[in-house]
Coordinates of C-alpha atoms and ligand atoms in Angstrom, one line a residue:
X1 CA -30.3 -15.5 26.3
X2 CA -27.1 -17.6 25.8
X3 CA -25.2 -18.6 28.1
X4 CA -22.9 -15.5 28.6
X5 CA -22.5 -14.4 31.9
X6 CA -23.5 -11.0 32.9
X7 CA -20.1 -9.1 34.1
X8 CA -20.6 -5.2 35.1
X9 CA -18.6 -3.1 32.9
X10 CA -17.4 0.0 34.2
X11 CA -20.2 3.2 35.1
X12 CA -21.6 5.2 32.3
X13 CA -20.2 2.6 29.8
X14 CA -22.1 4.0 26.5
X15 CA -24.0 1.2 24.4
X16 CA -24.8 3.3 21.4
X17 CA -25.3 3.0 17.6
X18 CA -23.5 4.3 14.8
X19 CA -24.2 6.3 11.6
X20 CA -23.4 8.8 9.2
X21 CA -25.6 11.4 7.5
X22 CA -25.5 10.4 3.8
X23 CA -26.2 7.2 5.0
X24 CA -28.9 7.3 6.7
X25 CA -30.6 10.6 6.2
X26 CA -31.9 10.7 2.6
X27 CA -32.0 13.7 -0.1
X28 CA -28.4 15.0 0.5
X29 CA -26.7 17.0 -2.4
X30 CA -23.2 16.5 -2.1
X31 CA -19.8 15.5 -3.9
X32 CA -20.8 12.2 -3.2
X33 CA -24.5 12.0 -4.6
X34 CA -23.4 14.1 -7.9
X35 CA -21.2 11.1 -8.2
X36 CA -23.7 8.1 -7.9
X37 CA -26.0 9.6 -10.5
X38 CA -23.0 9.7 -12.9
X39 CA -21.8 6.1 -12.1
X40 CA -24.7 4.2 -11.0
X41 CA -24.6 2.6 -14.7
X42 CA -21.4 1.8 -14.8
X43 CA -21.0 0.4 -11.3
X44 CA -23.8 -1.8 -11.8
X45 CA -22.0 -2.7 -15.8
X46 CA -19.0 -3.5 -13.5
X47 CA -20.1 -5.2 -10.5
X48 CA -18.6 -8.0 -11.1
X49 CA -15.1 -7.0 -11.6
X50 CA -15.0 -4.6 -8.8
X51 CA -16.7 -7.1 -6.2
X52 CA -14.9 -10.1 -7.3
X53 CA -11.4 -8.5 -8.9
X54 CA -11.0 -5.3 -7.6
X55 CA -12.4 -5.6 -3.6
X56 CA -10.8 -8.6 -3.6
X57 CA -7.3 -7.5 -4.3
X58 CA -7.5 -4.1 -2.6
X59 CA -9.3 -5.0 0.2
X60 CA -9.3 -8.5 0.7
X61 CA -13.3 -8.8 0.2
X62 CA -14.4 -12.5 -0.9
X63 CA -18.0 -12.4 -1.8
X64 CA -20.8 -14.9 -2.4
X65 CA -21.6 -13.4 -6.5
X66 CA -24.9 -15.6 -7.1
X67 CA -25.8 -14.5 -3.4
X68 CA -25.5 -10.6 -4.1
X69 CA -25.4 -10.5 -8.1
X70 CA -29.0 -9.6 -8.7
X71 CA -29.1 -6.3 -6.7
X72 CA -25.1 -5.2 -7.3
X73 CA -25.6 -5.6 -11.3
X74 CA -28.6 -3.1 -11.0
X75 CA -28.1 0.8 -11.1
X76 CA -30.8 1.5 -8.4
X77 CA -28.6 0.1 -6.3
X78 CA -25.9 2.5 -6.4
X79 CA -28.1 5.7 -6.1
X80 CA -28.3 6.8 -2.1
X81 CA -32.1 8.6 -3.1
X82 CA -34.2 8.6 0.1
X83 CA -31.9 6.8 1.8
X84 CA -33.2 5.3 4.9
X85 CA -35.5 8.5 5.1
X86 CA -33.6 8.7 8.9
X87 CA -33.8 12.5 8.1
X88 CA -37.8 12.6 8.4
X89 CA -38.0 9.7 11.0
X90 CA -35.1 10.7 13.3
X91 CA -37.6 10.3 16.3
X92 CA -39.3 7.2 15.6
X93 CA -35.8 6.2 15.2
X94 CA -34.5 7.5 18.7
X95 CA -37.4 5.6 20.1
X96 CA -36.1 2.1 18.8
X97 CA -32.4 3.1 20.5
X98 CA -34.7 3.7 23.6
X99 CA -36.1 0.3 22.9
X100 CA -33.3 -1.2 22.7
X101 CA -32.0 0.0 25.7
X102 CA -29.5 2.4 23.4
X103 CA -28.0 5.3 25.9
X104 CA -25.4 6.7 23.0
X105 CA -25.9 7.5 18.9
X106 CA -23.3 8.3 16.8
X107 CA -24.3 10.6 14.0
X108 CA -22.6 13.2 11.5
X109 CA -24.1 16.2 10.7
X110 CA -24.1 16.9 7.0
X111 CA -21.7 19.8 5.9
X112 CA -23.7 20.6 2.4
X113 CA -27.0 21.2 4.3
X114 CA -25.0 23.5 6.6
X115 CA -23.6 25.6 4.0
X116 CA -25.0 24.4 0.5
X117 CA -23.3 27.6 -1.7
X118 CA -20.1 28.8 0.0
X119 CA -20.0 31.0 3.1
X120 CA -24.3 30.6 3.0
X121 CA -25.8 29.3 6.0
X122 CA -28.7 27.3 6.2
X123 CA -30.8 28.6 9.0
X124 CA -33.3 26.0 8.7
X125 CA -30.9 23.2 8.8
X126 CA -28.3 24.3 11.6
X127 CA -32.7 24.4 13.5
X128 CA -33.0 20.8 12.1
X129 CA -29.7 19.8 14.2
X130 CA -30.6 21.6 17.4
X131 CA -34.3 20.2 17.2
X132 CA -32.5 16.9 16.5
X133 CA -29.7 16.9 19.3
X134 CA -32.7 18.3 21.8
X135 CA -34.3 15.1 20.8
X136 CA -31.4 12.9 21.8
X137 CA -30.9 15.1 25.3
X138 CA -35.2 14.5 26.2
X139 CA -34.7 10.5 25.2
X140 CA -31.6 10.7 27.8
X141 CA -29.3 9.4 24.7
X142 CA -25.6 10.9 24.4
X143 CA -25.3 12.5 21.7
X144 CA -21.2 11.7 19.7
X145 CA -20.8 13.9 16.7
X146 CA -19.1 13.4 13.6
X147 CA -18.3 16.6 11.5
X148 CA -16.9 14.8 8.7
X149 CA -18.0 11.5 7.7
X150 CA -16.6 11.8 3.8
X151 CA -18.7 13.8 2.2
X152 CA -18.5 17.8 1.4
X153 CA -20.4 20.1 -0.2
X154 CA -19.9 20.1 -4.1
X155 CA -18.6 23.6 -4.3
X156 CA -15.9 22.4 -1.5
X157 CA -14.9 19.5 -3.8
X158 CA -15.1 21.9 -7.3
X159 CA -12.1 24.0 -4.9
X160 CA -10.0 20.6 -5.0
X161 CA -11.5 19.4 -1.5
X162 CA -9.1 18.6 1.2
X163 CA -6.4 18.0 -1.8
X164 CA -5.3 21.8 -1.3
X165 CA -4.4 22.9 2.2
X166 CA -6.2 26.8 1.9
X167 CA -9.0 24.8 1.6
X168 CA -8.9 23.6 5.3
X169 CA -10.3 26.8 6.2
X170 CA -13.4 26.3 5.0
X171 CA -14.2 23.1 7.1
X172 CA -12.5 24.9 9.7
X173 CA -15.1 28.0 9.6
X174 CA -18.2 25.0 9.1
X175 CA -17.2 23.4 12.1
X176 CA -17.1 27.1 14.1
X177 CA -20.3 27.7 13.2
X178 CA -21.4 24.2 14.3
X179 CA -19.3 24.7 17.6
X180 CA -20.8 28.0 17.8
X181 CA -24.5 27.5 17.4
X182 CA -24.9 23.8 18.6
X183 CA -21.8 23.0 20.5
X184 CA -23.4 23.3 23.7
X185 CA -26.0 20.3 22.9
X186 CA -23.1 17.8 23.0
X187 CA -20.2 16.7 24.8
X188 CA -18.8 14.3 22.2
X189 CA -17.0 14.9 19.2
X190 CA -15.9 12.2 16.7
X191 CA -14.0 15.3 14.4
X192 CA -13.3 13.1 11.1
X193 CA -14.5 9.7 10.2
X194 CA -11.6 7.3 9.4
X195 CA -9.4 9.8 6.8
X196 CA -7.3 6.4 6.2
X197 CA -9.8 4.5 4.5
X198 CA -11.3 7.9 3.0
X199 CA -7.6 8.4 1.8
X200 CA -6.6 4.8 0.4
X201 CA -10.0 4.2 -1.5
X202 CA -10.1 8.0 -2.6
X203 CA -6.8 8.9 -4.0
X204 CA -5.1 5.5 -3.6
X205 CA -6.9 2.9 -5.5
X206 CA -9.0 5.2 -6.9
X207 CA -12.6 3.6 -6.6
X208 CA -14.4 6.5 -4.3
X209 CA -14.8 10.2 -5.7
X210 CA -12.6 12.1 -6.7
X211 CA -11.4 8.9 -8.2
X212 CA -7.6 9.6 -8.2
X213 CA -4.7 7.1 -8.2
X214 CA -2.1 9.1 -7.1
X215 CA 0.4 8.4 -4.1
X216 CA 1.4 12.0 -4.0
X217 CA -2.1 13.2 -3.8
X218 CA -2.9 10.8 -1.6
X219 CA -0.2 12.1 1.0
X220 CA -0.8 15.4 0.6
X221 CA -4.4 14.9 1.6
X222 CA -4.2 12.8 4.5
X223 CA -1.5 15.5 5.9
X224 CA -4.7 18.1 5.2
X225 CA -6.4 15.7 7.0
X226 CA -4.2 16.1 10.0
X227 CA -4.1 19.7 9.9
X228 CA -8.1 19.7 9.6
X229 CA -7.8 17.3 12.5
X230 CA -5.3 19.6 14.6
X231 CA -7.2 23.3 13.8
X232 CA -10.7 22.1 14.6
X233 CA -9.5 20.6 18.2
X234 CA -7.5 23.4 18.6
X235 CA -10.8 25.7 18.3
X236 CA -13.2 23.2 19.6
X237 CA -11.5 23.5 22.7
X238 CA -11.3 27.1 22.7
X239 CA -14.9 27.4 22.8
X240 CA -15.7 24.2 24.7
X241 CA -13.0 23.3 27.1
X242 CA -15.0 20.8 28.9
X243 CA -15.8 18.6 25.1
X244 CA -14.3 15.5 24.9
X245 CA -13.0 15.2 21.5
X246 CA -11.6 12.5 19.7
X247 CA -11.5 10.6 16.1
X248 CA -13.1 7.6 14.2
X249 CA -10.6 5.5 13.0
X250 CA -9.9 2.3 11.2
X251 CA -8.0 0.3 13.0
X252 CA -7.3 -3.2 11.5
X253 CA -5.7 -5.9 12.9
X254 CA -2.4 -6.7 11.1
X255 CA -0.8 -10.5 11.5
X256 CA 1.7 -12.3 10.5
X257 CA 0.6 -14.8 7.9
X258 CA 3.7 -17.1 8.9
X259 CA 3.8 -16.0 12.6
X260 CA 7.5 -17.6 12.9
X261 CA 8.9 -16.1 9.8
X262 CA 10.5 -12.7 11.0
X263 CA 9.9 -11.0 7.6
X264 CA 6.0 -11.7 7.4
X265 CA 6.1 -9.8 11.3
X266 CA 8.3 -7.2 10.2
X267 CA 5.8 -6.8 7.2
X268 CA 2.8 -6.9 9.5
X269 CA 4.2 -4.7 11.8
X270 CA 4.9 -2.3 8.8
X271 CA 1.5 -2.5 7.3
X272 CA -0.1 -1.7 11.4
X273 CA 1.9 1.2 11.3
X274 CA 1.1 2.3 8.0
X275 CA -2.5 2.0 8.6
X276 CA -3.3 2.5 11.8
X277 CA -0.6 4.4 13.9
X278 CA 0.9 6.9 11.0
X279 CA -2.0 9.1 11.6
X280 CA -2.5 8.6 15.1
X281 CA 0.6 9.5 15.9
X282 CA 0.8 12.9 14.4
X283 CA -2.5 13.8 16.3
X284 CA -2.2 12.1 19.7
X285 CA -1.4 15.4 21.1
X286 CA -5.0 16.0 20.1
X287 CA -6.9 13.7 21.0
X288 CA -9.2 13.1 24.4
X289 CA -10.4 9.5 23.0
X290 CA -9.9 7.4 20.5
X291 CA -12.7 5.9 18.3
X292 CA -11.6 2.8 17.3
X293 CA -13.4 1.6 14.4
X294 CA -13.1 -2.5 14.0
X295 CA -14.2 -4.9 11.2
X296 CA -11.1 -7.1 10.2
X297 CA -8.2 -8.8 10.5
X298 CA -5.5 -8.9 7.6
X299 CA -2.6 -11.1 7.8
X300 CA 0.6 -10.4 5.8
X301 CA 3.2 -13.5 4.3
X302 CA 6.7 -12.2 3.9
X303 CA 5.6 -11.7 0.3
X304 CA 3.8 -8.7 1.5
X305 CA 0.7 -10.4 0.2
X306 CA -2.5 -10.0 2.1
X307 CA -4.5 -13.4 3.6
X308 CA -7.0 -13.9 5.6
X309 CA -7.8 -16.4 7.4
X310 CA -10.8 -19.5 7.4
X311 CA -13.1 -18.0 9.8
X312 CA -16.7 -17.2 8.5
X313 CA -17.8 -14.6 6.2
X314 CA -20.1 -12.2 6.6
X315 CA -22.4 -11.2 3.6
X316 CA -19.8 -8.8 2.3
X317 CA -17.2 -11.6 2.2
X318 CA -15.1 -10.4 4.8
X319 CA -14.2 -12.6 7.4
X320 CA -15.1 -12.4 10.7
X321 CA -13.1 -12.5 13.7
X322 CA -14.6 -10.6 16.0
X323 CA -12.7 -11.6 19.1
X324 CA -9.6 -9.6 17.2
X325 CA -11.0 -7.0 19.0
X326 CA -9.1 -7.0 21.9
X327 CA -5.6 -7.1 20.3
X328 CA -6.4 -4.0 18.6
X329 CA -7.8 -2.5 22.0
X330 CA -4.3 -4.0 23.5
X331 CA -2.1 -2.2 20.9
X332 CA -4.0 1.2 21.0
X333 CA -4.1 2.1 24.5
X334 CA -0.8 0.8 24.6
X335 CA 0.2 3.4 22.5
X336 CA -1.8 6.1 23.1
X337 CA -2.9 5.1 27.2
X338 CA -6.1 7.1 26.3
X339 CA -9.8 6.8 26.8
X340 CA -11.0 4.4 24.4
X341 CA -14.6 4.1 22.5
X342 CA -15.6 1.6 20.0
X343 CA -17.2 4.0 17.7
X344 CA -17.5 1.6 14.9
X345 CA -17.9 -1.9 14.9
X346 CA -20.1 -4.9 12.9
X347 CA -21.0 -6.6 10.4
X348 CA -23.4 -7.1 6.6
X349 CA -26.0 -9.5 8.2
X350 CA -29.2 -9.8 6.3
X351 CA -30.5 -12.9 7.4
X352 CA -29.1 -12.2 11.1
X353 CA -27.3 -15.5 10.8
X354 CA -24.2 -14.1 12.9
X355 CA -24.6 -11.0 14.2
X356 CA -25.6 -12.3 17.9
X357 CA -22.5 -14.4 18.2
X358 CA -20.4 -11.7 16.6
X359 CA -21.7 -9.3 19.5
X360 CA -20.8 -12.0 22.1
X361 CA -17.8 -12.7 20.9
X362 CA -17.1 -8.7 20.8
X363 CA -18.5 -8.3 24.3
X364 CA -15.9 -11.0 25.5
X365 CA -13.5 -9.4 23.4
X366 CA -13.9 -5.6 25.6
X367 CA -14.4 -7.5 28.7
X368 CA -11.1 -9.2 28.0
X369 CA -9.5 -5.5 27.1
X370 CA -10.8 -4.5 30.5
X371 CA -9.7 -6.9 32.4
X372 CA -6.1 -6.4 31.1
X373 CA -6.7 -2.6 32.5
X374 CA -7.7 -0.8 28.9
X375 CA -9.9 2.3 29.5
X376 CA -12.3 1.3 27.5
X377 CA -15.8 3.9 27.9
X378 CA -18.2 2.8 25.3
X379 CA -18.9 0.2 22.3
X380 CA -20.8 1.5 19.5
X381 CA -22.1 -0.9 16.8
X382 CA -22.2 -0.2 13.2
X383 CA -25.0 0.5 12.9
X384 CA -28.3 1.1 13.8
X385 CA -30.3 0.7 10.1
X386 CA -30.0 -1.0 7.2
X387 CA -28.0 2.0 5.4
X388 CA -26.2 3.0 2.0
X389 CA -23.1 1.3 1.7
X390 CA -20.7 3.7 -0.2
X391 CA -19.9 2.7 -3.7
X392 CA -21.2 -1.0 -2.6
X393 CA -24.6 0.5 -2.6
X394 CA -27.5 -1.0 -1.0
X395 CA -26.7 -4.9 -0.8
X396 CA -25.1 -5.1 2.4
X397 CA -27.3 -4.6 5.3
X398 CA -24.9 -4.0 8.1
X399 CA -28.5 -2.6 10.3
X400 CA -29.3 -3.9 14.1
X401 CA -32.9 -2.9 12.5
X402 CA -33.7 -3.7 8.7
X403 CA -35.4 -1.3 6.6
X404 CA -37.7 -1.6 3.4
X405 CA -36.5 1.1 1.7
X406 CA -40.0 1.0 0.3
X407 CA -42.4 1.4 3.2
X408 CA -39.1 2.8 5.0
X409 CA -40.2 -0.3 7.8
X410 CA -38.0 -1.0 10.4
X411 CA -37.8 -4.1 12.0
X412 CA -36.1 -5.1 14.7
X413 CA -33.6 -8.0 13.9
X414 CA -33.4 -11.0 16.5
X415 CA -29.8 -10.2 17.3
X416 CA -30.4 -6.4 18.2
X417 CA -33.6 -7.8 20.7
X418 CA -30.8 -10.0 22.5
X419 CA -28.2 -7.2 22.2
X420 CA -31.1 -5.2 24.3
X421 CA -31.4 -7.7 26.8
X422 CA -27.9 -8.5 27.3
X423 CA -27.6 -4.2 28.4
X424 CA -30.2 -4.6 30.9
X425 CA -29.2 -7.5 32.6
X426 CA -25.7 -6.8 32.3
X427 CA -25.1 -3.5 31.7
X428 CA -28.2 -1.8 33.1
X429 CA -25.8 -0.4 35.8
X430 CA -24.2 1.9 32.8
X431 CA -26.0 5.8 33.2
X432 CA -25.6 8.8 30.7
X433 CA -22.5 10.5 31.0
X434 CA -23.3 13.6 30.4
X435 CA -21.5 16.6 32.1
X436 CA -19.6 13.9 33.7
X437 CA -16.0 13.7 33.6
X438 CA -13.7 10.5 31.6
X439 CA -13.0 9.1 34.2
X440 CA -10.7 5.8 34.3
X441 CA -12.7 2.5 35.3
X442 CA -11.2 -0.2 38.0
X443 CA -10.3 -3.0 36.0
X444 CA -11.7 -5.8 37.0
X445 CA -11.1 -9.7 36.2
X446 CA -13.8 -10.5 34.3
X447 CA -14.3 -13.8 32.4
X448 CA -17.4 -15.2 30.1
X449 CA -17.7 -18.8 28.8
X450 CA -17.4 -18.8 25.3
X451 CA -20.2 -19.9 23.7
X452 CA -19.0 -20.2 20.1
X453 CA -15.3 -21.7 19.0
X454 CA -14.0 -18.9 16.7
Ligands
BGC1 C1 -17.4 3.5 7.6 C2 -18.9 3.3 7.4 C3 -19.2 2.1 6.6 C4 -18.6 0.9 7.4 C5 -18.9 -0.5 6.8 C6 -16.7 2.2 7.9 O1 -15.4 2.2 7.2 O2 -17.1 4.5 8.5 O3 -19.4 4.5 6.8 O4 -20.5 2.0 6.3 O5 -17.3 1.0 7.5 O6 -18.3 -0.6 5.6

C-alpha cells in the first residue's frame, strides 16, 4: 500500500466500474458495427493522420505513433467482433468486481438487441437483461443503467436517428418497455451517455457515424437529445417514482492558458459553458444526480487555441491531471447543488505504469470535494476491461483488468489489486444502497499526504 491515509468517505459510497454494451459485450448489430465493417480499411489507411493530425487538433490527443502504429495501421483493429466476449462471461466477470471489492457496475443495455426490426421485441434478450441484473442483485453489486451509450439499432439510424425529433418516440417507447419489464431490478439510471461528445465527434467534426459536419445538424440533435433526456425522466418517474435518475456527462476542465489575461478566462469560461453546462442546464430540472464523467483538462489562450499542459500522458496522449478532479466537482455542485457520481473516470494504461497514482491522486481529488461539502455518492472508474475504444479501436486499453481478446483472459492489473485494497481498508465501511434513500453525507475535513507531485 502507499502511503495514503485511509479517510472514511461517506455511507454507501459506491466503488463501481464502468461500461457500455458495444464495448464490452461482443456480436452487437448496430449503426455502429455496420460502420466499422465499412471503414476498418480506411481507418487503418488513415491512422496516421487522424491520430496525429486530426485527434490532435480536435481533441487535443498527442500520441506516442512508433508506440501505437503497428496495431492503429491494421484493420482488425477497428472491427468491435467478439468484443471482450462480456456478453457470454458477464458472471465470471461480476465475480472479479466481487474480487475487487466492486459494490456498483455501470452497464448499458443494448437498444438493437431489444428491438432489432422496429416495434419487434426480443423476448430472449429483454430475459438476458433480467437474468443479468438478477446476477448483479445475488453478488450484492448496484446495478446503474445506461439506456443509451451511442449506439441504436440500424433501422433507428436508416429513420435519420436522433437528427429528426418524431424520431424521439421510438427511444422513448424502448426505454418503456425497459422501464416496464426490468425497471424494478434497478434503482439507477444513467439515461444517455455524454450526448456532448456523441454530438461534437458525430455531427461536428464529423469522425463518428453518421459522419456529418454540420453545425445546424449538430444543434438540432443535441436539442433531441434534451427532449429524449426530458420524456424518458418524465416517464421513468411515472412508473418508478422512487429511481434515482440522472445522466453521464463529459465534463472537462476548462483553464485559462494565460490565467492573468482576462480574455483567455473569458474564453475558458465560454468553452466550460459551451461544453459542459449548455446541456446541463436545460435538464437540471430533470435530473436526481449527475454523472460526471472526467478525463481532462483543456486550457484556452485568448487566441481561443486549445493547450494543454506538461503533465504526463497516458497511452492515448492525453495528459493526465487527475487531481482536476475536484474543480470540476467544485463547479458542478455549485451549479447544480445535486447528488454527484463519478460515473466515468480513467485512463489508456497498458503497462499499468500510472493508473495507481492516477487513482490516488483521484481519491484525494473526491476527498478534497468532500471536504469542501460536495455531495459526492460514488466514483466509478472507466472501466472494468480492456474494451473497444470507438473509432480508436482496440489500442488503448483503458481496463482495471486486461483481456486477450484471444483466450478472452482477464488478468487483473497491479493497480486494480491496490484499488481493492485501498476499498477495504478505507472504504470497507461503504454498504449497498439499494432501496435506500440519496441522502446528503456530513462533510468531513479530510486530508491525505500526497504521494506523487502532479
Ligand atoms: C465514453 C466511453 C469511452 C471513454 C474513453 C467516454 O467518453 O463514454 O465510452 O470509452 O470516454 O474514451
Amino acid at each position: 500500500m502507499s502511503g495514503m491515509k485511509h479517510r472514511a468517505f461517506p455511507e454507501g459510497f459506491l466503488w463501481g466500474a464502468s461500461t457500455a454494451a458495444h464495448q464490452v459485450e461482443g456480436n452487437n448489430t448496430n449503426q455502429w458495427s455496420e460502420w466499422e465493417k465499412a471503414n476498418a480499411k480506411y481507418l487503418a489507411a488513415n491512422a496516421y493522420s487522424r491520430l496525429m493530425i486530426d485527434a490532435k487538433k480536435y481533441l487535443g490527443w498527442d500520441v506516442d505513433w512508433e508506440a501505437v502504429k503497428s496495431r492503429a495501421e491494421r484493420p482488425e483493429n477497428y472491427i468491435s467482433g467478439d468484443a471482450a466476449d462480456h456478453y457470454r462471461r458477464y458472471k465470471d466477470d461480476f465475480m472479479i468486481l466481487k474480487q475487487l471489492n466492486l459494490n456498483a457496475f455501470r452497464f448499458s443495455i443494448e437498444w438493437s438487441r431489444i428491438e432489432p426490426e422496429e416495434g419487434k421485441w426480443d423476448e430472449d434478450e429483454i430475459e438476458h437483461y433480467r437474468r443479468y441484473l438478477h446476477e448483479l442483485k445475488q453478488q450484492g453489486i448496484e446495478p446503474i443503467v445506461t439506456l443509451w451509450h451511442w449506439t441504436v439499432p440500424v433501422w433507428f439510424a436508416e429513420r435519420g436517428g436522433f437528427e429528426r425529433q418524431e424520431n424521439v418516440r421510438y427511444f422513448e417507447r424502448f426505454i418503456t418497455k425497459i422501464a416496464d419489464e426490468l425497471g424494478d431490478d434497478f434503482s439507477y439510471v444513467t439515461l444517455l451517455n455524454e450526448p456532448n461528445v456523441y454530438v461534437y465527434a458525430s455531427y461536428l467534426i464529423g469522425q463518428w457515424p453518421p459522419e456529418k459536419r454540420s453545425a445546424l445538424m449538430a444543434i438540432k440533435v443535441y436539442h433531441n437529445l434534451q427532449i429524449a433526456h426530458k420524456r424518458g425522466y418524465a416517464m421513468l418517474k411515472q412508473r418508478h417514482p422512487a429511481m434515482k435518475i440522472g445522466i453521464a456527462f463529459a465534463l472537462g476542465d476548462m483553464q485559462p492558458a494565460q490565467p492573468r489575461n482576462m480574455l483567455s478566462r473569458l474564453v475558458a469560461t465560454v468553452a466550460a459553458y459551451m461544453q459542459n453546462w449548455w446541456y446541463l442546464n436545460r435538464i437540471s430540472k430533470e435530473l436526481d444526480f449527475i454523472g460526471v464523467n472526467y478525463y481532462m483538462t483543456t486550457y484556452f489562450t485568448w487566441r481561443g487555441v486549445m493547450q494543454y499542459s506538461q503533465a504526463p500522458k497516458s497511452d492515448a496522449g492525453w495528459h493526465m491531471e487527475p487531481k482536476d478532479l475536484e474543480r470540476v466537482l467544485l463547479a458542478t455542485w455549485k451549479r447544480y447543488r445535486k447528488p454527484i457520481i463519478i460515473t466515468e473516470n480513467g485512463l489508456a494504461d497498458g503497462g499499468d505504469v500510472h493508473r495507481q497514482w492516477w487513482l490516488e491522486q483521484t481519491i484525494e481529488a473526491m476527498q478534497a470535494a468532500l471536504a469542501k461539502g460536495v455531495d459526492l455518492r460514488g466514483y466509478l472508474h472507466w472501466s472494468l476491461l480492456d474494451n473497444f475504444e470507438w473509432s480508436f479501436g482496440w489500442w488503448p486499453k483503458f481496463g482495471l483488468v486486461a483481456v486477450d481478446r484471444k483466450t478472452m483472459k482477464r488478468v487483473v492489473r497491479p493497480s486494480a489489486k491496490w484499488f481493492a485494497d485501498f476499498i477495504k481498508q478505507t472504504a470497507a465501511k461503504s454498504t449497498n444502497t439499494n432501496g435506500t434513500e440519496l441522502r446528503a453525507p456530513a462533510p468531513k475535513q479530510q486530508q491525505l499526504s500526497r504521494r506523487h507531485g502532479k
